Short mmCIF file of C-alpha atoms in Angstrom, two decimals:
data_model
loop_
_atom_site.label_atom_id
_atom_site.label_comp_id
_atom_site.label_asym_id
_atom_site.label_seq_id
_atom_site.Cartn_x
_atom_site.Cartn_y
_atom_site.Cartn_z
CA MET M 27 19.18 -15.14 2.32
CA PRO M 28 15.97 -16.78 1.91
CA HIS M 29 12.69 -15.28 0.77
CA THR M 30 10.73 -14.45 3.87
CA ASN M 31 7.22 -15.46 2.78
CA ASP M 32 8.99 -18.86 2.55
CA LYS M 33 9.56 -18.10 6.48
CA ARG M 34 6.04 -17.45 7.03
CA ARG M 35 4.64 -20.48 5.06
CA SER M 36 7.03 -23.18 7.54
CA PHE M 37 4.72 -22.41 10.29
CA ASP M 38 0.99 -23.84 10.38
CA LYS M 39 -2.25 -23.75 12.30
CA ILE M 40 -0.62 -26.06 15.33
CA GLN M 41 2.26 -24.80 16.03
CA ILE M 42 0.62 -20.78 16.20
CA THR M 43 -2.24 -22.46 18.42
CA ALA M 44 0.54 -24.08 20.69
CA ALA M 45 2.61 -21.40 21.19
CA ALA M 46 -1.06 -18.94 21.81
CA ARG M 47 -1.95 -21.46 24.44
CA GLN M 48 1.42 -21.34 25.73
CA ALA M 49 1.55 -17.43 26.07
CA LEU M 50 -2.24 -17.55 27.53
CA MET M 51 -0.90 -20.21 30.65
CA ALA M 52 2.61 -17.87 31.04
CA ALA M 53 0.09 -15.26 31.58
CA ASP M 54 -2.08 -17.19 34.25
CA ALA M 55 -1.13 -20.35 35.30
CA HIS M 56 -4.89 -21.43 35.90
CA TYR M 57 -6.43 -19.90 31.98
CA TYR M 58 -7.83 -23.16 30.94
CA SER M 59 -9.28 -24.19 34.16
CA TRP M 60 -11.39 -21.52 33.61
CA PRO M 61 -15.15 -21.49 31.71
CA ALA M 62 -15.49 -19.99 28.24
CA GLU M 63 -16.56 -16.64 29.74
CA GLN M 64 -14.32 -15.86 32.05
CA GLN M 65 -11.37 -16.52 29.79
CA GLU M 66 -13.07 -14.45 26.64
CA ARG M 67 -13.16 -11.97 29.03
CA PHE M 68 -9.58 -12.12 30.28
CA ARG M 69 -8.50 -11.84 26.48
CA ALA M 70 -10.49 -8.64 25.82
CA THR M 71 -9.40 -6.66 29.17
CA MET M 72 -6.16 -7.97 29.98
CA ASP M 73 -3.53 -5.06 30.86
CA GLU M 74 -1.03 -3.92 29.39
CA ASP M 75 2.18 -5.57 31.85
CA THR M 76 -0.13 -9.46 30.36
CA ARG M 77 -0.27 -7.77 27.25
CA THR M 78 3.86 -7.36 26.90
CA LYS M 79 4.11 -10.94 28.41
CA ILE M 80 2.12 -12.67 25.89
CA ARG M 81 3.39 -10.62 23.44
CA ARG M 82 7.52 -11.84 24.63
CA ILE M 83 6.22 -15.17 24.87
CA LEU M 84 5.03 -14.88 20.96
CA LEU M 85 8.37 -13.80 19.81
CA ASP M 86 10.43 -16.29 21.69
CA ARG M 87 8.32 -20.10 21.05
CA LEU M 88 7.22 -18.97 16.99
CA LEU M 89 10.78 -16.60 15.98
CA SER M 90 13.13 -18.10 18.83
CA ILE M 91 13.69 -14.07 19.71
CA GLN M 92 14.50 -13.57 23.52
CA CYS M 93 14.12 -9.76 24.80
CA SER M 94 13.09 -8.02 27.68
CA ASP M 95 9.27 -6.82 28.81
CA GLU M 96 11.03 -2.88 28.30
CA ASN M 97 11.89 -3.83 24.25
CA VAL M 98 9.30 -5.96 23.54
CA ASP M 99 7.43 -3.66 21.13
CA GLU M 100 10.86 -2.29 19.65
CA THR M 101 11.60 -5.96 18.90
CA TRP M 102 7.96 -6.72 17.92
CA ASP M 103 8.07 -3.63 15.64
CA ASP M 104 11.05 -4.73 13.88
CA VAL M 105 9.86 -7.94 12.66
CA PRO M 106 9.83 -7.88 8.82
CA LEU M 107 5.98 -7.32 7.60
CA PRO M 108 5.74 -11.02 6.49
CA THR M 109 6.86 -12.67 9.25
CA LEU M 110 4.75 -10.29 11.26
CA ASN M 111 1.18 -12.33 10.10
CA ILE M 112 2.38 -15.19 12.47
CA LEU M 113 2.60 -13.27 15.18
CA ASN M 114 -0.43 -11.03 14.52
CA TRP M 115 -2.60 -14.32 13.97
CA ALA M 116 -1.39 -16.36 17.40
CA LYS M 117 -1.64 -12.79 18.74
CA LEU M 118 -5.54 -13.04 17.83
CA LEU M 119 -5.74 -16.19 19.67
CA THR M 120 -4.54 -14.31 22.18
CA SER M 121 -6.72 -11.20 22.64
CA GLY M 122 -9.81 -11.95 20.35
CA VAL M 123 -13.40 -12.20 21.32
CA GLY M 124 -16.15 -14.72 20.33
CA GLU M 125 -16.66 -17.70 17.94
CA ASP M 126 -14.68 -15.46 15.42
CA TYR M 127 -12.13 -14.71 17.58
CA LEU M 128 -12.93 -11.17 16.39
CA TYR M 129 -10.11 -8.25 17.67
CA LEU M 130 -11.19 -4.62 16.62
CA ASN M 131 -7.79 -2.70 16.04
CA GLU M 132 -9.35 0.82 16.73
CA SER M 133 -8.59 2.92 20.26
CA MET M 134 -11.56 2.46 23.00
CA ALA M 135 -11.97 4.93 26.20
CA GLU M 136 -10.45 3.03 29.08
CA GLY M 137 -12.08 0.75 30.65
CA LYS M 138 -14.39 0.01 27.59
CA SER M 139 -13.74 -3.26 25.63
CA LEU M 140 -15.51 -5.19 22.57
CA LEU M 141 -17.36 -6.89 25.37
CA ASP M 142 -19.19 -3.54 25.98
CA PHE M 143 -20.75 -3.28 22.96
CA THR M 144 -22.98 -6.35 21.99
CA THR M 145 -23.49 -4.86 18.32
CA LEU M 146 -22.04 -3.11 15.63
CA TYR M 147 -24.53 -0.45 15.59
CA ASP M 148 -24.03 -0.32 19.50
CA TYR M 149 -19.86 0.46 18.95
CA ASP M 150 -20.71 2.64 15.98
CA TYR M 151 -23.23 4.39 17.20
CA SER M 152 -21.20 5.29 20.30
CA ASP M 153 -17.94 6.71 17.88
CA HIS M 154 -20.41 9.00 16.01
CA LEU M 155 -21.49 10.86 19.63
CA PHE M 156 -17.62 10.57 20.20
CA GLN M 157 -16.57 12.19 17.61
CA GLU M 158 -19.58 14.49 17.35
CA GLU M 159 -18.20 15.78 21.01
CA SER M 160 -14.61 15.93 19.58
CA ARG M 161 -15.96 18.61 16.71
CA HIS M 162 -17.99 20.77 19.05
CA LYS M 163 -15.06 20.85 21.10
CA HIS M 164 -13.37 22.27 18.58
CA ALA M 165 -15.84 24.29 16.43
CA SER M 166 -17.98 26.50 18.39
CA ASN M 167 -20.06 26.78 15.00
CA TYR M 168 -20.45 22.77 13.94
CA GLN M 169 -23.40 22.53 13.36
CA GLY M 170 -23.50 18.55 14.05
CA ALA M 171 -24.34 15.67 11.85
CA ASP M 172 -27.10 13.11 11.81
CA TYR M 173 -25.99 9.34 12.38
CA TYR M 174 -25.09 6.97 9.20
CA ALA M 175 -23.88 3.20 9.36
CA TYR M 176 -19.67 3.81 9.15
CA ARG M 177 -18.84 6.82 8.43
CA HIS M 178 -15.38 5.82 9.15
CA PRO M 179 -14.43 2.57 8.49
CA SER M 180 -12.95 0.09 11.26
CA TRP M 181 -9.91 -2.23 10.91
CA ALA M 182 -9.71 -5.85 12.57
CA ARG M 183 -8.57 -8.85 12.51
CA LEU M 184 -10.56 -12.20 12.76
CA LEU M 185 -10.37 -16.04 12.00
CA ILE M 186 -12.48 -17.16 8.94
CA ASN M 187 -12.30 -21.10 7.90
CA ASP M 188 -9.37 -21.38 11.06
CA ARG M 189 -6.88 -18.71 9.41
CA LEU M 190 -6.42 -15.23 10.45
CA TYR M 191 -8.06 -12.56 8.18
CA TYR M 192 -7.51 -9.06 8.23
CA ALA M 193 -10.48 -7.30 7.72
CA THR M 194 -11.98 -3.77 7.17
CA PHE M 195 -15.59 -3.05 8.18
CA THR M 196 -17.34 0.21 6.46
CA SER M 197 -20.37 1.07 4.85
CA LEU M 198 -22.12 0.83 1.52
CA ALA M 199 -21.76 4.54 0.90
CA SER M 200 -18.13 4.96 2.56
CA HIS M 201 -17.02 2.36 0.18
CA PHE M 202 -18.41 3.71 -2.85
CA ILE M 203 -16.84 6.94 -1.99
CA ASP M 204 -13.76 5.43 -1.00
CA GLU M 205 -13.62 4.14 -4.90
CA ILE M 206 -15.19 7.21 -6.20
CA GLU M 207 -12.07 9.60 -4.45
CA GLU M 208 -9.12 7.01 -5.77
CA ALA M 209 -10.81 7.33 -9.24
CA GLY M 210 -11.03 10.48 -9.19
CA ASN M 211 -7.55 11.57 -7.32
CA ASP M 212 -6.08 9.94 -10.53
CA LEU M 213 -8.44 11.87 -12.74
CA ILE M 214 -7.05 14.96 -11.04
CA LYS M 215 -3.48 14.39 -11.80
CA GLN M 216 -4.36 13.64 -15.37
CA LEU M 217 -6.34 17.04 -15.84
CA ILE M 218 -3.78 19.02 -13.82
CA PRO M 219 -0.26 17.14 -13.35
CA HIS M 220 1.04 17.70 -9.58
CA GLN M 221 3.58 16.84 -7.32
CA TYR M 222 5.02 17.16 -3.71
CA ILE M 223 7.89 18.79 -3.02
CA GLU M 224 9.83 18.96 0.42
CA GLY M 225 10.01 21.81 2.07
CA GLU M 226 12.70 22.86 4.43
CA ASP M 227 10.91 22.21 7.41
CA ASN M 228 10.06 18.56 6.64
CA GLY M 229 11.36 15.97 9.18
CA LYS M 230 11.93 18.78 11.26
CA PRO M 231 11.74 17.60 14.62
CA VAL M 232 9.07 18.81 16.82
CA SER M 233 9.14 19.83 20.86
CA ASN M 234 7.15 18.18 23.72
CA GLU M 235 7.48 20.62 26.31
CA GLY M 236 10.50 20.94 25.97
CA ASN M 237 12.06 17.85 24.92
CA GLU M 238 13.42 18.21 21.41
CA GLY M 239 12.68 15.86 19.34
CA ASN M 240 9.80 14.22 22.02
CA GLY M 241 7.21 15.31 19.80
CA GLY M 242 7.20 13.90 16.87
CA PHE M 243 7.95 15.83 13.29
CA LEU M 244 6.94 18.00 10.43
CA TRP M 245 5.39 17.05 7.67
CA ASP M 246 6.28 20.22 5.25
CA MET M 247 5.58 19.17 1.76
CA ARG M 248 4.22 21.68 -0.90
CA ILE M 249 2.11 21.08 -4.33
CA ASP M 250 4.33 21.91 -7.59
CA ALA M 251 1.64 21.97 -10.64
CA ASN M 252 3.83 23.87 -12.85
CA GLY M 253 2.07 27.09 -12.33
CA GLN M 254 -1.52 25.74 -11.96
CA GLU M 255 -1.50 25.86 -8.13
CA GLY M 256 -4.73 28.13 -7.46
CA GLN M 257 -6.98 25.99 -10.38
CA LEU M 258 -5.83 23.17 -8.62
CA ASP M 259 -6.71 23.99 -5.42
CA GLU M 260 -10.11 25.15 -6.83
CA LEU M 261 -10.57 22.14 -8.19
CA LYS M 262 -10.04 19.48 -5.19
CA SER M 263 -11.87 21.95 -3.11
CA ARG M 264 -14.66 21.51 -5.33
CA TRP M 265 -13.88 17.43 -5.28
CA TYR M 266 -14.74 17.32 -1.63
CA SER M 267 -18.17 19.44 -1.56
CA TYR M 268 -19.00 16.77 -4.29
CA GLN M 269 -17.70 13.61 -1.91
CA GLN M 270 -19.10 14.88 1.28
CA ALA M 271 -22.67 15.47 -0.51
CA ARG M 272 -22.43 12.02 -2.35
CA TRP M 273 -21.85 10.34 0.98
CA LEU M 274 -24.79 11.68 2.95
CA SER M 275 -26.76 11.25 -0.89
CA LEU M 276 -26.18 7.67 -0.86
CA SER M 277 -26.44 6.90 2.80
CA LYS M 278 -29.75 8.64 2.62
CA VAL M 279 -31.46 5.99 -0.24
CA ASN M 280 -29.32 3.52 1.44
CA ALA M 281 -30.70 3.27 4.83
CA LYS M 282 -34.24 3.12 3.52
CA SER M 283 -32.96 -0.43 1.56
CA PRO M 284 -33.49 -3.86 2.66
CA THR M 285 -30.57 -5.00 4.82
CA ALA M 286 -27.65 -6.59 3.40
CA VAL M 287 -23.94 -7.07 4.21
CA TYR M 288 -21.25 -7.74 0.90
CA THR M 289 -17.81 -8.76 0.80
CA GLN M 290 -15.02 -7.63 -0.99
CA ASP M 291 -11.53 -10.02 -0.51
CA LYS M 292 -8.07 -8.32 -1.51
CA ASP M 293 -4.68 -10.04 -2.18
CA TRP M 294 -2.49 -7.75 -0.29
CA ASP M 295 1.23 -8.98 0.45
CA ASP M 296 -0.73 -12.60 0.26
CA ASP M 297 -2.16 -11.90 3.61
CA ALA M 298 -5.70 -13.00 3.52
CA TYR M 299 -7.92 -9.19 4.11
CA ARG M 300 -11.83 -9.19 3.40
CA PHE M 301 -13.50 -5.98 3.18
CA PHE M 302 -17.07 -6.40 5.30
CA ILE M 303 -19.81 -3.69 3.36
CA PHE M 304 -22.57 -3.16 5.75
CA ASN M 305 -25.99 -1.52 3.40
CA ASN M 306 -27.33 0.72 6.49
CA GLU M 307 -27.72 1.34 10.41
CA ALA M 308 -30.08 -1.58 10.60
CA ALA M 309 -27.58 -4.39 9.07
CA LEU M 310 -25.49 -3.78 11.49
CA LYS M 311 -28.29 -3.84 14.28
CA LYS M 312 -28.59 -7.32 13.48
CA ILE M 313 -24.72 -8.44 13.95
CA ARG M 314 -23.53 -9.40 17.37
CA TRP M 315 -19.46 -9.00 17.87
CA ARG M 316 -19.41 -12.06 19.41
CA HIS M 317 -21.18 -14.03 16.72
CA PHE M 318 -20.27 -11.67 13.43
CA LEU M 319 -20.16 -14.68 10.99
CA SER M 320 -22.83 -16.85 11.55
CA ASP M 321 -25.09 -12.95 12.16
CA CYS M 322 -23.64 -11.80 8.65
CA LYS M 323 -24.29 -15.25 6.75
CA PRO M 324 -28.14 -14.85 6.51
CA LEU M 325 -27.39 -10.77 5.75
CA MET M 326 -25.28 -11.93 3.18
CA GLY M 327 -25.20 -10.76 -0.61
CA SER M 328 -23.35 -10.56 -3.99
CA TYR M 329 -21.06 -8.00 -4.48
CA SER M 330 -21.62 -8.30 -8.18
CA MET M 331 -25.24 -6.80 -7.17
CA VAL M 332 -23.38 -3.05 -5.94
CA ALA M 333 -20.44 -3.54 -8.85
CA SER M 334 -22.61 -1.74 -11.94
CA GLN M 335 -24.44 0.79 -9.28
CA LEU M 336 -20.27 1.77 -8.35
CA GLU M 337 -19.35 1.73 -11.68
CA GLN M 338 -21.82 4.27 -12.88
CA GLU M 339 -20.95 6.74 -9.52
CA VAL M 340 -17.49 6.58 -10.81
CA ASN M 341 -18.30 7.88 -14.27
CA SER M 342 -20.55 10.28 -12.92
CA ALA M 343 -17.59 11.43 -10.62
CA LYS M 344 -15.34 11.61 -13.19
CA ILE M 345 -18.13 13.69 -15.53
CA PHE M 346 -18.26 16.25 -12.12
CA LEU M 347 -14.24 16.96 -12.74
CA THR M 348 -13.85 17.04 -16.16
CA GLU M 349 -17.04 19.54 -16.55
CA ASN M 350 -15.50 21.58 -13.18
CA HIS M 351 -12.05 21.23 -14.42
CA GLN M 352 -13.48 22.71 -17.61
CA ASP M 353 -15.13 25.46 -15.85
CA ILE M 354 -12.39 26.28 -13.75
CA GLN M 355 -10.23 26.95 -16.62
CA ALA M 356 -12.28 29.43 -18.42
CA ASN M 357 -13.52 31.22 -15.57
CA VAL M 358 -11.57 31.10 -12.34
CA ASP M 359 -9.07 33.96 -11.38
CA PRO M 360 -6.32 32.12 -10.23
CA ASN M 361 -4.76 34.84 -8.41
CA VAL M 362 -7.58 35.19 -6.18
CA ILE M 363 -6.66 33.08 -3.23
CA LYS M 364 -8.86 31.49 -0.68
CA LEU M 365 -8.12 32.53 2.89
CA ARG M 366 -8.32 29.04 4.75
CA LYS M 367 -6.60 28.49 8.09
CA LYS M 368 -2.87 27.48 7.88
CA ARG M 369 -2.41 23.49 9.19
CA LYS M 370 0.80 22.54 11.15
CA ILE M 371 1.48 18.37 10.14
CA ILE M 372 3.02 16.72 13.00
CA MET M 373 4.06 12.74 12.31
CA THR M 374 4.53 10.58 15.24
CA ALA M 375 8.23 8.89 14.88
CA GLY M 376 6.76 5.57 14.73
CA ALA M 377 4.80 6.42 11.69
CA LEU M 378 7.83 7.91 9.99
CA ASP M 379 9.44 4.22 11.06
CA ASP M 380 6.73 2.26 8.92
CA PHE M 381 6.67 4.43 6.03
CA ASP M 382 10.66 3.34 5.78
CA LYS M 383 9.96 0.05 6.85
CA MET M 384 7.31 -0.62 4.19
CA SER M 385 9.77 0.74 1.88
CA ARG M 386 12.44 -2.25 2.60
CA GLU M 387 9.74 -4.66 2.25
CA ASP M 388 8.94 -3.31 -0.98
CA GLU M 389 12.73 -3.90 -1.93
CA PRO M 390 13.80 -7.06 -4.09
CA GLN M 391 15.06 -9.63 -2.06
CA GLU M 392 18.15 -11.66 -2.55
#
């Protein structure tokens, strides 16, 4: 069978653009008679029925797949990951906003779209307020947290030089912590070797309002650390506290720095992927969604400028873990169990399907 990447490369931007035009005209025959602002608002605020119609047209025009409105989501989800890139490119042309056809792949409040937020700061601060309100509702003793740029990354798609890019928007502090966490977790596995073992309830369907199986599936995995489970739990607890404190410290320092944007490119599954890293709140205030790349341009700095600082942060984190591991081994009684609230983790059927789909994509092609 042919490799799926070969099929993806057989499409060019002219074919993708043509399919997007056909889908938009099918969604509303008057689309191309409207002024640009009206077209943009249509793309950003279309209802679910219109989105369904567009997805169905794209499947037909690009992959010769015919389906009904009822099974378009299932059909779309069954497309192999490499080929899905073609559909996502065309879909971006039917849903993106601004000069770069930017699409934010995040949930928004009902009746809201990206056009309701002028700058990145407007959106990120609104998200911060939402997160804070949610935490207060679920924890009466929650003290609240000050706002700093992009505590939680956002995922987006946009056109860069007429090519689809997947993107992550994050802060410099969050980027550092992500890198620190990855390196630290690898070190923890070396200090205390461990693995996850499937529990008896793993994958068990969870009922939703009495309908068995409609509520998702239990995730039940336990850690086997060869008798070092208590020490591992204590080390992970200290590691989590370290990351939280370090993120806050880095955010406070960065807030006082001149505004800057850094980018880092990744090549994942042959898809173009770019990290946009904003050092502080002031940078977010200077960047408008509808003029994203042009507003980023005068703020751009070289990633090499922060690479040496990142290396220092990673080294400091490793020293912290090594020293704390030694302290735990020498002084912590693993028989003294900390009381923690037991949590039940439920995964949707779609999440399990995604894991299975990624596993199939990683298998060698014949």
